[in-house]
Coordinates of N, CA and C in Angstrom, one line a residue:
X1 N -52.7 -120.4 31.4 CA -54.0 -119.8 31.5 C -54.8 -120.4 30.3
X2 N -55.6 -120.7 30.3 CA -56.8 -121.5 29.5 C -58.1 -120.2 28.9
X3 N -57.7 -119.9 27.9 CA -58.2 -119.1 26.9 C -59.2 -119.5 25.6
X4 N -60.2 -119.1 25.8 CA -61.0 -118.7 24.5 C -60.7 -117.7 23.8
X5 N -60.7 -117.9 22.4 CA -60.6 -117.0 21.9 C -61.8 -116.2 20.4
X6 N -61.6 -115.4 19.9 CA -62.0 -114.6 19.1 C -60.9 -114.0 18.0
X7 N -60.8 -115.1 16.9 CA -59.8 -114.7 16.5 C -60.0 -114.9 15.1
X8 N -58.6 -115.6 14.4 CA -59.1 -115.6 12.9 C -59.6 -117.4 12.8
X9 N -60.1 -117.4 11.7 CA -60.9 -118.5 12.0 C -60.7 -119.0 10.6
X10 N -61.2 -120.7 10.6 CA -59.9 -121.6 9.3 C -61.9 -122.3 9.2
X11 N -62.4 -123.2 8.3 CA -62.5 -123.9 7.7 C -62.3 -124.9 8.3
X12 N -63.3 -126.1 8.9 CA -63.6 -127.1 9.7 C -64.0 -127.8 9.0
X13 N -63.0 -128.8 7.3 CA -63.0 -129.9 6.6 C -64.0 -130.8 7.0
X14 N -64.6 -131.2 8.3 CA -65.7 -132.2 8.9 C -67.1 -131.8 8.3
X15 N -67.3 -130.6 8.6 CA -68.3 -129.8 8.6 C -68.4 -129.3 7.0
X16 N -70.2 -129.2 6.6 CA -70.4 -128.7 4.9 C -70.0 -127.1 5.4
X17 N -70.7 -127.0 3.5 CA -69.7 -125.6 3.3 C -70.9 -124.7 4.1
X18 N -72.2 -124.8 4.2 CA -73.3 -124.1 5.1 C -73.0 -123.9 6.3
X19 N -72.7 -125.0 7.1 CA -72.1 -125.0 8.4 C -70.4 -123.9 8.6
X20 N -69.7 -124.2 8.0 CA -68.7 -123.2 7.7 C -69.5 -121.9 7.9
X21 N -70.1 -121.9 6.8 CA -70.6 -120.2 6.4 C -71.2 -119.7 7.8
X22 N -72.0 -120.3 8.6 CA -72.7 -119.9 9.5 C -71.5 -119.7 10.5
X23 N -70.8 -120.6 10.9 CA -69.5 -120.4 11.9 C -68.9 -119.3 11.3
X24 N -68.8 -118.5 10.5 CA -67.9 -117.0 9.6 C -68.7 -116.4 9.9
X25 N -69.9 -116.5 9.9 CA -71.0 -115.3 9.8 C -71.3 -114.8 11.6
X26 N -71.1 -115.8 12.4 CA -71.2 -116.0 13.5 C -69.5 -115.1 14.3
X27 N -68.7 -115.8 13.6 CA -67.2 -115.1 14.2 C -67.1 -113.9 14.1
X28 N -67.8 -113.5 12.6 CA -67.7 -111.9 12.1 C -68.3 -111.1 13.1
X29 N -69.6 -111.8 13.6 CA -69.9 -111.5 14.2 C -69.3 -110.3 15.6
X30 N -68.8 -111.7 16.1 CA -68.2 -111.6 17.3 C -66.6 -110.8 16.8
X31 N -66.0 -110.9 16.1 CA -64.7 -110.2 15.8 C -65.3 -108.4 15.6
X32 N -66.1 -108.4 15.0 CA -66.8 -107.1 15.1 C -67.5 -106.4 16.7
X33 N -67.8 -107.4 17.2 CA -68.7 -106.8 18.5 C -67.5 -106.4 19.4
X34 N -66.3 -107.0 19.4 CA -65.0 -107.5 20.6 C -63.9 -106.4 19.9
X35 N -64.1 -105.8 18.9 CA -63.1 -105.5 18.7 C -63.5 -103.7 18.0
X36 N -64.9 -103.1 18.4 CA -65.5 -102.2 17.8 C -64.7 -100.9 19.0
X37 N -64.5 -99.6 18.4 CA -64.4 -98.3 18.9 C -65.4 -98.0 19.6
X38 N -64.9 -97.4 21.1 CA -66.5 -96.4 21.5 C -65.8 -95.4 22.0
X39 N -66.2 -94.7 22.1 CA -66.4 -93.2 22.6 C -66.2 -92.9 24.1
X40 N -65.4 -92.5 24.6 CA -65.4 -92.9 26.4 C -66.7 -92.5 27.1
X41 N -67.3 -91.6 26.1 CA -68.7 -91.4 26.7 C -69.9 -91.8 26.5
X42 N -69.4 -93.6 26.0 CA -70.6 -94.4 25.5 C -69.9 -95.7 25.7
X43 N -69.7 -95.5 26.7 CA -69.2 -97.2 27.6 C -70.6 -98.1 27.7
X44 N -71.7 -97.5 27.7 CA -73.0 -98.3 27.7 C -73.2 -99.5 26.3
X45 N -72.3 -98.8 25.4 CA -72.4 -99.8 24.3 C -71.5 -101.0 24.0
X46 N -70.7 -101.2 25.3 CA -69.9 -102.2 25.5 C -71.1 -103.3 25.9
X47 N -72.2 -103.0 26.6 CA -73.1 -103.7 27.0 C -72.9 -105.1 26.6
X48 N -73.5 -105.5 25.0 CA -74.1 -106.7 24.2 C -72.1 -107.4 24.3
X49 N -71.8 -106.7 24.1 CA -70.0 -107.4 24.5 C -69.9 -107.7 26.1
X50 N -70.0 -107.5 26.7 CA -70.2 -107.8 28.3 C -70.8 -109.1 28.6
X51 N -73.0 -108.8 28.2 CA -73.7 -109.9 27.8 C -72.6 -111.1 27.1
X52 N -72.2 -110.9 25.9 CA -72.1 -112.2 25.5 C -71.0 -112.8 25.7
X53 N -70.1 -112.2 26.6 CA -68.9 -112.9 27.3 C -69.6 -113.2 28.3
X54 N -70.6 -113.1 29.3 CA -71.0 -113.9 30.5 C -71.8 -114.8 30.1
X55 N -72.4 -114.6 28.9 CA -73.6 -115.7 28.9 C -72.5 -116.8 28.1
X56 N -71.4 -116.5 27.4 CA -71.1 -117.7 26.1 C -69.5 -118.2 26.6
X57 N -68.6 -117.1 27.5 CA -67.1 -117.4 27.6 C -67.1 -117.6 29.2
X58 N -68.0 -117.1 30.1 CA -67.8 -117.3 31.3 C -67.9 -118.5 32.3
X59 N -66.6 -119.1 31.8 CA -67.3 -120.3 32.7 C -66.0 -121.1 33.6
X60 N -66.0 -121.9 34.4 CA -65.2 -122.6 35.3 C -64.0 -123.0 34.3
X61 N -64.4 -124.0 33.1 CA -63.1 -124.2 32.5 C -62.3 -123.6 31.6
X62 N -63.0 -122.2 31.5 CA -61.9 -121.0 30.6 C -61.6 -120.0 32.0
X63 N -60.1 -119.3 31.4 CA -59.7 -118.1 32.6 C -60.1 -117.2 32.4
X64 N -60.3 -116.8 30.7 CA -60.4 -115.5 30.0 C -60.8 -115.8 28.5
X65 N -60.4 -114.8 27.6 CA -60.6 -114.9 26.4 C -59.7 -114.1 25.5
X66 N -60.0 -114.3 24.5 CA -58.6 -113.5 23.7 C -59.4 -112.9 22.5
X67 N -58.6 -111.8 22.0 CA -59.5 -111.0 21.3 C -58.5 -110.1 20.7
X68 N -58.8 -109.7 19.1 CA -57.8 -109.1 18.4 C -58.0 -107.6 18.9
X69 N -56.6 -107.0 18.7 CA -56.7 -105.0 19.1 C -57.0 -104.6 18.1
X70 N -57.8 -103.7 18.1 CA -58.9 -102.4 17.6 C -58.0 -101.6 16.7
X71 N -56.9 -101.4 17.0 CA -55.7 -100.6 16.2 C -55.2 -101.1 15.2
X72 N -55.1 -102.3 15.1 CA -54.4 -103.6 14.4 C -55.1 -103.4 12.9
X73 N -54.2 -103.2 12.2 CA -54.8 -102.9 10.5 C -55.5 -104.7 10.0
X74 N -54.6 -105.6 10.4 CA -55.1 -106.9 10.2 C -55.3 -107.9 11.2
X75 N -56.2 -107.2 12.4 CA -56.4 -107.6 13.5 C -55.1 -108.6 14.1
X76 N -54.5 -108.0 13.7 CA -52.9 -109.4 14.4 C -52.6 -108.2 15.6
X77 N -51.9 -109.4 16.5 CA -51.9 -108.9 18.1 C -53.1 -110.0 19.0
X78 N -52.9 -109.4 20.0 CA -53.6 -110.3 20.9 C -54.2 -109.6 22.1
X79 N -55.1 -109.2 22.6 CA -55.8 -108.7 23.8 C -56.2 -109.6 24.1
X80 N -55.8 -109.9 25.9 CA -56.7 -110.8 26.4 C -57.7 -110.4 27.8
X81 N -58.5 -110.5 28.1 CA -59.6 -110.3 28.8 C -60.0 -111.0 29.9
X82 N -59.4 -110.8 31.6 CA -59.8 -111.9 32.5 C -59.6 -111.3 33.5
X83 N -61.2 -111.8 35.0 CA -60.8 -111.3 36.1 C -59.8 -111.1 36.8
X84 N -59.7 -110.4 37.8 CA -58.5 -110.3 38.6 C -58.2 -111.4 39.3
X85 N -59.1 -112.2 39.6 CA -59.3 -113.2 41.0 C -58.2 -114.6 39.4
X86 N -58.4 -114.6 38.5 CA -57.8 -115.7 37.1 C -56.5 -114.6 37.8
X87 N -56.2 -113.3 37.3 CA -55.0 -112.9 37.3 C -54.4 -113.2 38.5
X88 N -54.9 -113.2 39.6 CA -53.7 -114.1 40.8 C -54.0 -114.8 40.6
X89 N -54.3 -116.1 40.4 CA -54.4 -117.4 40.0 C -53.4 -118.0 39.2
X90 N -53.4 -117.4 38.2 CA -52.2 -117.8 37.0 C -51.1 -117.1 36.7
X91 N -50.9 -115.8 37.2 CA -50.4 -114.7 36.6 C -49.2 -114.3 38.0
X92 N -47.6 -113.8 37.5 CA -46.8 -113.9 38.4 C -46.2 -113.0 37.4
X93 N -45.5 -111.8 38.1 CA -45.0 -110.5 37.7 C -43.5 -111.1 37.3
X94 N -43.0 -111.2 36.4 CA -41.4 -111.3 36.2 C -40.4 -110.8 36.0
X95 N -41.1 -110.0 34.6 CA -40.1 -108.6 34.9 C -41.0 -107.6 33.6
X96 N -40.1 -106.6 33.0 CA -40.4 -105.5 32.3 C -39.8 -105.2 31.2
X97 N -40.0 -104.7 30.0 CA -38.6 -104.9 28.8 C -38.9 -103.1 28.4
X98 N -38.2 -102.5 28.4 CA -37.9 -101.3 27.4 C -38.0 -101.5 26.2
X99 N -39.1 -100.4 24.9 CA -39.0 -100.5 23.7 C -38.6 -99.2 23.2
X100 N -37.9 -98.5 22.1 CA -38.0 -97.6 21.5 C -39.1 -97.9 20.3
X101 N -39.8 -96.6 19.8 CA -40.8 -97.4 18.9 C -40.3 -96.7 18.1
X102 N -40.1 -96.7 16.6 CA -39.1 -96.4 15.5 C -40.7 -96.1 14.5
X103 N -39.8 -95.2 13.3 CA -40.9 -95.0 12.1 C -41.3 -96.2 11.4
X104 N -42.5 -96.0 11.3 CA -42.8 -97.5 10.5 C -42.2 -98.3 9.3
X105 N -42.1 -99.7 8.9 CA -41.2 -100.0 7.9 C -42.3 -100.3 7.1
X106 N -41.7 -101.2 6.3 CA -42.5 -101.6 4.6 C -43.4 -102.8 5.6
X107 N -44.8 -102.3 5.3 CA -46.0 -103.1 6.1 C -46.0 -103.0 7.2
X108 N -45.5 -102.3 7.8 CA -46.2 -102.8 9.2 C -46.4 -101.1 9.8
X109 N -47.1 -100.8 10.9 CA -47.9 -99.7 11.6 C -46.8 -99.1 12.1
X110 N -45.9 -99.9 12.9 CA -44.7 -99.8 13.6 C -43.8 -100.7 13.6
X111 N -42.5 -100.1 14.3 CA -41.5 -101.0 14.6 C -40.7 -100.8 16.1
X112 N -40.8 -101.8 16.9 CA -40.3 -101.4 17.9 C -38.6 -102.1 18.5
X113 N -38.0 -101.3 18.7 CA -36.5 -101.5 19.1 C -36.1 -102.0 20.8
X114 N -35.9 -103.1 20.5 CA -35.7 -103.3 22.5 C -34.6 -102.8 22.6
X115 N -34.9 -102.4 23.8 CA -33.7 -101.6 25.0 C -32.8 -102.1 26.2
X116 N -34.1 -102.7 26.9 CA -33.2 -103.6 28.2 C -34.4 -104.3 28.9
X117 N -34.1 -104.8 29.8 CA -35.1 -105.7 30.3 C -35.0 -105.6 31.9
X118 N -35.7 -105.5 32.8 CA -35.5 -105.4 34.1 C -36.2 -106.1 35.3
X119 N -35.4 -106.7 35.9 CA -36.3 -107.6 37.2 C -36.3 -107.1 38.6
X120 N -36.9 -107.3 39.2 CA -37.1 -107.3 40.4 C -35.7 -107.7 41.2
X121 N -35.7 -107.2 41.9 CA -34.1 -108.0 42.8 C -35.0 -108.1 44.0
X122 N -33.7 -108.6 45.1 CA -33.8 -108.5 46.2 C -34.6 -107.3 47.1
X123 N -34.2 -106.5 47.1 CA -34.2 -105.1 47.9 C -35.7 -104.5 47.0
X124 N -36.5 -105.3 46.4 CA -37.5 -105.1 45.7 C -37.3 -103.7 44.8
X125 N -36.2 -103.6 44.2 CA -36.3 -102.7 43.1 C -35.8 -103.5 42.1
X126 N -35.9 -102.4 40.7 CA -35.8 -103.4 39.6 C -33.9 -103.2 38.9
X127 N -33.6 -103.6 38.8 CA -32.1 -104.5 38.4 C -32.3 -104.6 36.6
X128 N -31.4 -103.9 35.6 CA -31.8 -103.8 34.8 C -30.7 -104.0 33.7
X129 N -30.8 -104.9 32.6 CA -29.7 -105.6 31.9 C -29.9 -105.5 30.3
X130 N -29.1 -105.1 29.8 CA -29.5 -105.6 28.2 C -30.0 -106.7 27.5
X131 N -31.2 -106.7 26.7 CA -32.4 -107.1 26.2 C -32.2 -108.6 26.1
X132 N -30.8 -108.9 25.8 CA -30.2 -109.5 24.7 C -29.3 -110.6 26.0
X133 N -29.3 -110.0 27.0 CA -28.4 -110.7 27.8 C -28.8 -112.3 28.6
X134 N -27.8 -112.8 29.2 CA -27.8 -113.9 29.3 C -29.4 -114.0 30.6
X135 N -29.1 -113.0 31.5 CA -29.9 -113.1 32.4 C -31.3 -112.6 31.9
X136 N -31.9 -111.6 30.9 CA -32.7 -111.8 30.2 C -33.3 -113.0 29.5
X137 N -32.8 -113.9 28.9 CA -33.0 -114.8 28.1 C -33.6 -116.2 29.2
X138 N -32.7 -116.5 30.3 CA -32.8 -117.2 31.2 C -34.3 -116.7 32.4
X139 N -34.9 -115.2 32.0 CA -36.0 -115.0 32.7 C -37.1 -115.4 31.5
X140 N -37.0 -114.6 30.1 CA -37.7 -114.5 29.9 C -37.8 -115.3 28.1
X141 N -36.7 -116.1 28.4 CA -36.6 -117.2 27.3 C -35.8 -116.4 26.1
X142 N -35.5 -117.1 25.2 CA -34.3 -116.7 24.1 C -35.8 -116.2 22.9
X143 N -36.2 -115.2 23.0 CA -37.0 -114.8 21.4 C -36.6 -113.6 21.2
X144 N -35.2 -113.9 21.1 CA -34.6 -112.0 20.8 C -35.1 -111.8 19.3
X145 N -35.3 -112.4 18.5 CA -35.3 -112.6 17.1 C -37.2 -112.4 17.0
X146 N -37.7 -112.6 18.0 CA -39.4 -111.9 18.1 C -39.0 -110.3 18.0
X147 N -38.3 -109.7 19.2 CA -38.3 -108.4 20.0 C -38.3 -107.3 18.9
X148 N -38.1 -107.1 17.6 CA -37.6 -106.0 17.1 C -39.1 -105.9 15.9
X149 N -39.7 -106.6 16.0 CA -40.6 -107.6 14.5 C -41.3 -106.0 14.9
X150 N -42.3 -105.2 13.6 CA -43.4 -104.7 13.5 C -44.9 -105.2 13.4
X151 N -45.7 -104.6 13.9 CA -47.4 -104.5 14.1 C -47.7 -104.1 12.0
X152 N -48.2 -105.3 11.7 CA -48.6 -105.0 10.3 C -50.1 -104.3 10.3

């Protein structure tokens, strides 16, 4: 999937330090608009975020966009943002992982504990194996050493 994003932003050595400043002032921008609280009874102020995803990210050669979560103490994490018609396009169900979510450790919001992982079988129900196991790893690749990390 071919993603824009809204994220953290580095210093473009080509570019003076003015041009910088305006690309920060511009991101803050947008990291503030994409990533603000509303009130479920003030969905109307999603508006200017709407606007400027169709006028600036909507286009033939992005699928979506990416955008830090709202909860995230230092915007780390990843929300991403794309029609349904991109989601069948690119997107194919593989399976599901169980987490326990544990008391928070040193820095981080939380900590979450994998449990098991489960796919789809045959008979279209889901068939379910430890997190850690061979047929886990083989679906959904070897990052057992991601699975337990905390949200700082």
């Amino acid at each position: 999937m071919r993603l824009s994003q809204i994220h953290d932003i580095h210093d473009i050595a080509e570019l003076t330090t003015e041009e910088n400043i305006k690309r920060r002032i511009i991101h803050d921008f947008l990291l503030t608009e994409f990533s603000k609280v509303v009130p479920s009874n003030k969905n109307y102020l999603y508006k200017t975020s709407i606007l400027i995803y169709e006028q600036f990210f909507l286009n033939s050669q992005i699928d979506g966009f990416g955008y830090p979560p709202i909860k995230s103490r230092f915007k780390t994490g990843y929300n991403m943002c794309f029609t349904e018609e991109k989601a069948h396009e690119n997107l194919s169900f593989i399976g599901l992982s169980g987490y326990k979510i544990l008391p928070n450790q040193i820095g981080s919001q939380f900590t979450a504990s994998p449990l098991f992982d489960g796919f789809l079988n045959e008979n279209k129900t889901f068939s379910f194996y430890d997190y850690d196991s061979e047929i886990a790893r083989n679906q959904f690749g070897d990052y057992a050493h991601l699975r337990s990390m905390g949200l700082p």
